[in-house]
Short mmCIF file of C-alpha atoms in Angstrom, two decimals:
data_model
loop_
_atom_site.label_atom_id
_atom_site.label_comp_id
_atom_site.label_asym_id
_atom_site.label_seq_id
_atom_site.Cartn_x
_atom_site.Cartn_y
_atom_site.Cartn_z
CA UNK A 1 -12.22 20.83 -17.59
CA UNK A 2 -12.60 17.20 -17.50
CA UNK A 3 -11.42 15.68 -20.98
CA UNK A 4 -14.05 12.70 -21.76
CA UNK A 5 -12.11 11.20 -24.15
CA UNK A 6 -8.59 11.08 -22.26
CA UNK A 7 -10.93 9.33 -19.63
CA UNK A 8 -12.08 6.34 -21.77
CA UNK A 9 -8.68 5.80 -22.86
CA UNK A 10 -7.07 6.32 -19.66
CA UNK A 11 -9.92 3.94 -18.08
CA UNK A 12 -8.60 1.21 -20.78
CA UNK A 13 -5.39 1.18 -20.78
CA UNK A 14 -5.34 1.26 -16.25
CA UNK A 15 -7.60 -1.52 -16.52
CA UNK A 16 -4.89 -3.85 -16.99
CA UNK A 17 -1.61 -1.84 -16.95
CA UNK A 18 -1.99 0.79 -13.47
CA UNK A 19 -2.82 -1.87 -11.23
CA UNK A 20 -0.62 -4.75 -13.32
CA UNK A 21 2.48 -2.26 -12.52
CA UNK A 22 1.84 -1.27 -8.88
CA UNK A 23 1.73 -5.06 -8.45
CA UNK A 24 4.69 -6.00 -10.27
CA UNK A 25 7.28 -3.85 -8.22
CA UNK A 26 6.09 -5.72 -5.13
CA UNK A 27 7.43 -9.21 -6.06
CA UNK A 28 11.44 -7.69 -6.48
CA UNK A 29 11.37 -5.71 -3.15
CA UNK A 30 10.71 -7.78 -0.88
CA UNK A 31 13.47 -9.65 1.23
CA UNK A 32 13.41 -12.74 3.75
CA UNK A 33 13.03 -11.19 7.21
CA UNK A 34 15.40 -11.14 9.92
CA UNK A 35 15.49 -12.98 13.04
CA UNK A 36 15.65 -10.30 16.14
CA UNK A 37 18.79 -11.27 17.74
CA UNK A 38 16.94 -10.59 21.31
CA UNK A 39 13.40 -11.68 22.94
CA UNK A 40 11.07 -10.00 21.21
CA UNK A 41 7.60 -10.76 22.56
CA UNK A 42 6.67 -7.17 22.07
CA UNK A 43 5.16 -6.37 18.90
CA UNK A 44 7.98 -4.80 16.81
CA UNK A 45 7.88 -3.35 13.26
CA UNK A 46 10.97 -4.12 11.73
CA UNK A 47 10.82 -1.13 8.47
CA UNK A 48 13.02 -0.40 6.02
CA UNK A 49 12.02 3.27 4.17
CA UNK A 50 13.52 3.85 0.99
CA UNK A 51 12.28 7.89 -0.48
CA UNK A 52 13.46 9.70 -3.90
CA UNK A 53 12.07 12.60 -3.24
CA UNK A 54 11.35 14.80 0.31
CA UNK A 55 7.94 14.21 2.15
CA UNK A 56 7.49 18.01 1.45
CA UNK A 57 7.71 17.20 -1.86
CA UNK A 58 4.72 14.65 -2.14
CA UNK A 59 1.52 15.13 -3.48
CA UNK A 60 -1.14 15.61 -0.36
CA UNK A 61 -3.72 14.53 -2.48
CA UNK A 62 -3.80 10.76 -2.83
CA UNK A 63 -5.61 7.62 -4.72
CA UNK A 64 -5.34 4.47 -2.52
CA UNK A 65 -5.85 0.63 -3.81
CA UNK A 66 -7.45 -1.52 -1.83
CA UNK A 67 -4.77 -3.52 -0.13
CA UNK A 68 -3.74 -7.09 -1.48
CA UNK A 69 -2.71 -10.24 0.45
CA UNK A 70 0.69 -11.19 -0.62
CA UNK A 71 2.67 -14.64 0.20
CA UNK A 72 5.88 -14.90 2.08
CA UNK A 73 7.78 -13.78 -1.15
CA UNK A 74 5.78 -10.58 -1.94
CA UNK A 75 3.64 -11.91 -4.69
CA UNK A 76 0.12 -10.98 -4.58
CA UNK A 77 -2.58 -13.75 -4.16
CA UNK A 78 -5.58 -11.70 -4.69
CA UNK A 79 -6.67 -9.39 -8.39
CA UNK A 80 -8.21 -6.04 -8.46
CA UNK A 81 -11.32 -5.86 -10.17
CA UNK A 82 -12.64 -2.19 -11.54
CA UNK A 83 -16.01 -0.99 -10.76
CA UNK A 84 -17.60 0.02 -14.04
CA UNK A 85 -20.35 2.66 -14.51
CA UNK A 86 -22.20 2.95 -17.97
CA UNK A 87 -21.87 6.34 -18.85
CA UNK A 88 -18.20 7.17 -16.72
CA UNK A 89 -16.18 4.48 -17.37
CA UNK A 90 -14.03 2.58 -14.03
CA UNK A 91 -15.10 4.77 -10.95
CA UNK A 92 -12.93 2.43 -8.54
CA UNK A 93 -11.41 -0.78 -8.03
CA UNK A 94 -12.31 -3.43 -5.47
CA UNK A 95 -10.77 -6.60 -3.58
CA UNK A 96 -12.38 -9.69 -2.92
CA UNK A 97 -11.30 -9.87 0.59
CA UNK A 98 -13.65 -8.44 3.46
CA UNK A 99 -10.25 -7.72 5.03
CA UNK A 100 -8.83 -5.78 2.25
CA UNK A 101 -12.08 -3.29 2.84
CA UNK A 102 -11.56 -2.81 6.17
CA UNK A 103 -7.60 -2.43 6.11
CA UNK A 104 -8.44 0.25 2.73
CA UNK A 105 -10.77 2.11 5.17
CA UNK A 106 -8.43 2.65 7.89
CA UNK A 107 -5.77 3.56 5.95
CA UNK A 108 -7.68 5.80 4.33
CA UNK A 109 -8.71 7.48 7.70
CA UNK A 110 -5.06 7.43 8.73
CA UNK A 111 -4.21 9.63 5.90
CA UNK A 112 -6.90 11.94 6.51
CA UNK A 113 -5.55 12.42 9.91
CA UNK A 114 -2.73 13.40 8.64
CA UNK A 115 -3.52 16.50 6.51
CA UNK A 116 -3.80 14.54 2.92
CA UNK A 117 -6.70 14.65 0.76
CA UNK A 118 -7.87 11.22 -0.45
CA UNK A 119 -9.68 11.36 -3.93
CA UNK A 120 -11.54 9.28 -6.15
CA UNK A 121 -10.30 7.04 -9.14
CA UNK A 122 -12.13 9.03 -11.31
CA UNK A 123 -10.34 12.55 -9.91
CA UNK A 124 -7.05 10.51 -11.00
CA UNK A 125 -8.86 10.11 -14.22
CA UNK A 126 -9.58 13.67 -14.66
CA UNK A 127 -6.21 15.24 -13.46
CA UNK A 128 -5.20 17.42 -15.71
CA UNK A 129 -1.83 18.12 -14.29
CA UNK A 130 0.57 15.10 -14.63
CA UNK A 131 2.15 13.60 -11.05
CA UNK A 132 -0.44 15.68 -9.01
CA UNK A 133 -1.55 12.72 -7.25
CA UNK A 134 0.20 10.65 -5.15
CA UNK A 135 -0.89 6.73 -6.10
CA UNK A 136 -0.76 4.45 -2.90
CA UNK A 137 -0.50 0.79 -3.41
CA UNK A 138 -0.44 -1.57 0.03
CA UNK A 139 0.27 -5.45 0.77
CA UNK A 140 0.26 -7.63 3.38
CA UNK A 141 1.16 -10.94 4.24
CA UNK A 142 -0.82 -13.82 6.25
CA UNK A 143 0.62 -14.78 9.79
CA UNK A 144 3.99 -16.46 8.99
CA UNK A 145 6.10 -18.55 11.56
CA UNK A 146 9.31 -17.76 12.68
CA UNK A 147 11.86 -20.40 11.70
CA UNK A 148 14.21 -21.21 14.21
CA UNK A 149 13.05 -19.21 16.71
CA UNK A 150 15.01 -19.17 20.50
CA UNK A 151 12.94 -19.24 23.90
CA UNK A 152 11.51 -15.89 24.35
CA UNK A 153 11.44 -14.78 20.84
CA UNK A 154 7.64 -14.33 18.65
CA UNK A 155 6.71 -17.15 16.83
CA UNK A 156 5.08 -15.15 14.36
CA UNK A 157 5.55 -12.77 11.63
CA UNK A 158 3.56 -10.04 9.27
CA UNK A 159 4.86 -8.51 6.45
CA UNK A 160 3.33 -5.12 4.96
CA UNK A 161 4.64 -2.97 2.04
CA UNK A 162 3.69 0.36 1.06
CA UNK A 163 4.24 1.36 -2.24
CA UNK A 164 3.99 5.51 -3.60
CA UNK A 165 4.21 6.60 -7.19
CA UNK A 166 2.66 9.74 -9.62
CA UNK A 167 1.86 9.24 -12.94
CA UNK A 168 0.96 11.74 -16.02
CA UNK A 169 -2.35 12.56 -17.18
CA UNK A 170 -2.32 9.47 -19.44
CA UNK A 171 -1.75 6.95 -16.69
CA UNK A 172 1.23 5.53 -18.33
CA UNK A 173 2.91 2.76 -16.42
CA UNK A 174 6.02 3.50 -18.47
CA UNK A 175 6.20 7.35 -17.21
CA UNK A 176 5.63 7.06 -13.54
CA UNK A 177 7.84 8.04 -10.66
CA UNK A 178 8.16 6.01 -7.93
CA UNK A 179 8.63 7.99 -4.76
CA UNK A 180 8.82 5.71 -2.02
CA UNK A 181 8.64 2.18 -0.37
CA UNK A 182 8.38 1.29 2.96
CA UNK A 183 9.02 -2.71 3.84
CA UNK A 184 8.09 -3.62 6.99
CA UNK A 185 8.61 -7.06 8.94
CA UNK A 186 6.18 -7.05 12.14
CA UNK A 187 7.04 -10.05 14.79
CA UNK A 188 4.56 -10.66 17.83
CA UNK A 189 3.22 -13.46 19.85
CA UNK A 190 0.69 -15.53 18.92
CA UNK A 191 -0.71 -16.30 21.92
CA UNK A 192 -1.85 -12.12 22.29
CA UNK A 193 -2.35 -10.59 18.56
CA UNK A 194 -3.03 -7.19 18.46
CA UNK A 195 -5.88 -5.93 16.82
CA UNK A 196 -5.67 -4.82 13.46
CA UNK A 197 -2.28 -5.42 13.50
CA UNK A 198 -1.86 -5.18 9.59
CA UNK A 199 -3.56 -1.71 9.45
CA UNK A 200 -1.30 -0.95 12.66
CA UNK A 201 1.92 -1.69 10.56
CA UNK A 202 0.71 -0.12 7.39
CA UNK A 203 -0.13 2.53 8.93
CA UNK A 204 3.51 3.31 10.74
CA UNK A 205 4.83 2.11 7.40
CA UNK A 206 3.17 5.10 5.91
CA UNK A 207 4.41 7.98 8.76
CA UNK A 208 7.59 7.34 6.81
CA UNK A 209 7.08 8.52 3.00
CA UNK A 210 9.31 11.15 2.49
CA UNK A 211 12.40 9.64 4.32
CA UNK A 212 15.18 7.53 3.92
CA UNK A 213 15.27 5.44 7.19
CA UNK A 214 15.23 1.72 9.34
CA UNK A 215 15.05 0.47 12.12
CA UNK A 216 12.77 -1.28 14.63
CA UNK A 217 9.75 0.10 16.59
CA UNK A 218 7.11 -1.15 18.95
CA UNK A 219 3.04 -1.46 17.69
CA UNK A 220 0.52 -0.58 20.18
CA UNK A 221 -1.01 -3.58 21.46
#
């Protein structure tokens, strides 16, 4: 039974405080990225996977954000604005970013293949059994350049962060459970980007939920 009036509420208070929370543990977890100590004109995700609970143990269904740009210290440089309907309240929220749509959709796809169920905002609305649904938050950076980078070694840098968190039926910021965060640091050439390569590292980022790992891997070209 979908509770109307838990929905308006809900919808007003995650106006400002759902995606003003998912945004605000981005800017503390990011740190400066390493320098590979070898050549490294392979593309190579560099990820850091940090889990509090077992990927068994994650909700398959799942509400994702659209992705934000983010500057070399984490912080988001684009807002999410909620999609209104007259009679049911915020049915999703957008970015302004033609980008951010694309990267959304093929993460979106990429869950799919894996076995989870992707649902709407208003489904997250409507739960009515608290942490149910697994909230997935993304970011990614604009090309960076490598600083003091040796002959041989990328020249540029990508950084992507996934973040994964429940919440209860009221949507309160204040009793969610953050499950996981994957940071990832992806170094390539300049001179032969791969395609998509945000989605690409997002997208490995996100094979990790669940587990408590790093280390360094190569992205398809």
């Amino acid at each position: 039974m979908i509770h109307f009036r838990r929905i308006a509420t809900a919808a007003r208070q995650s106006r400002f405080l759902l995606p003003l929370a998912l945004c605000q543990v981005l800017a503390v977890s990011c740190a400066a990225p390493k320098q590979p100590e070898t050549a490294v004109l392979q593309t190579n995700l560099h990820y850091t996977a940090v889990s509090a609970v077992k990927r068994t143990s994650i909700p398959t269904r799942l509400y994702l954000f659209p992705p934000l740009l983010c500057d070399a210290k984490g912080k988001p440089k684009e807002a999410l604005t909620p999609i209104e309907d007259p009679q049911r309240g915020i049915v999703d929220w957008v970015s302004p970013s033609a980008k951010s749509k694309k990267v959304r959709r093929q993460l979106e796809d990429y869950f799919r293949s894996r076995g989870n169920r992707v649902v709407s905002f208003q489904d997250v609305l409507a739960a009515d059994e608290p942490h149910s649904i697994l909230i997935v938050s993304s970011f990614y950076s604009a090309p960076q350049d490598v600083k003091d980078r040796k002959p041989g070694q990328a020249d540029k840098y990508v950084l992507t962060m996934v973040k994964a968190s429940t919440f209860g039926v009221d949507l309160d910021p204040a009793k969610s459970r953050a499950l996981a965060s994957i940071d990832g640091v992806t170094f390539y050439d300049s001179t032969r980007k791969p395609a998509d390569l945000e989605s690409k590292s997002l997208q490995t980022g996100v094979s990790w939920l669940g587990e408590n790992v790093s280390g360094v891997t190569p992205l398809d070209p």
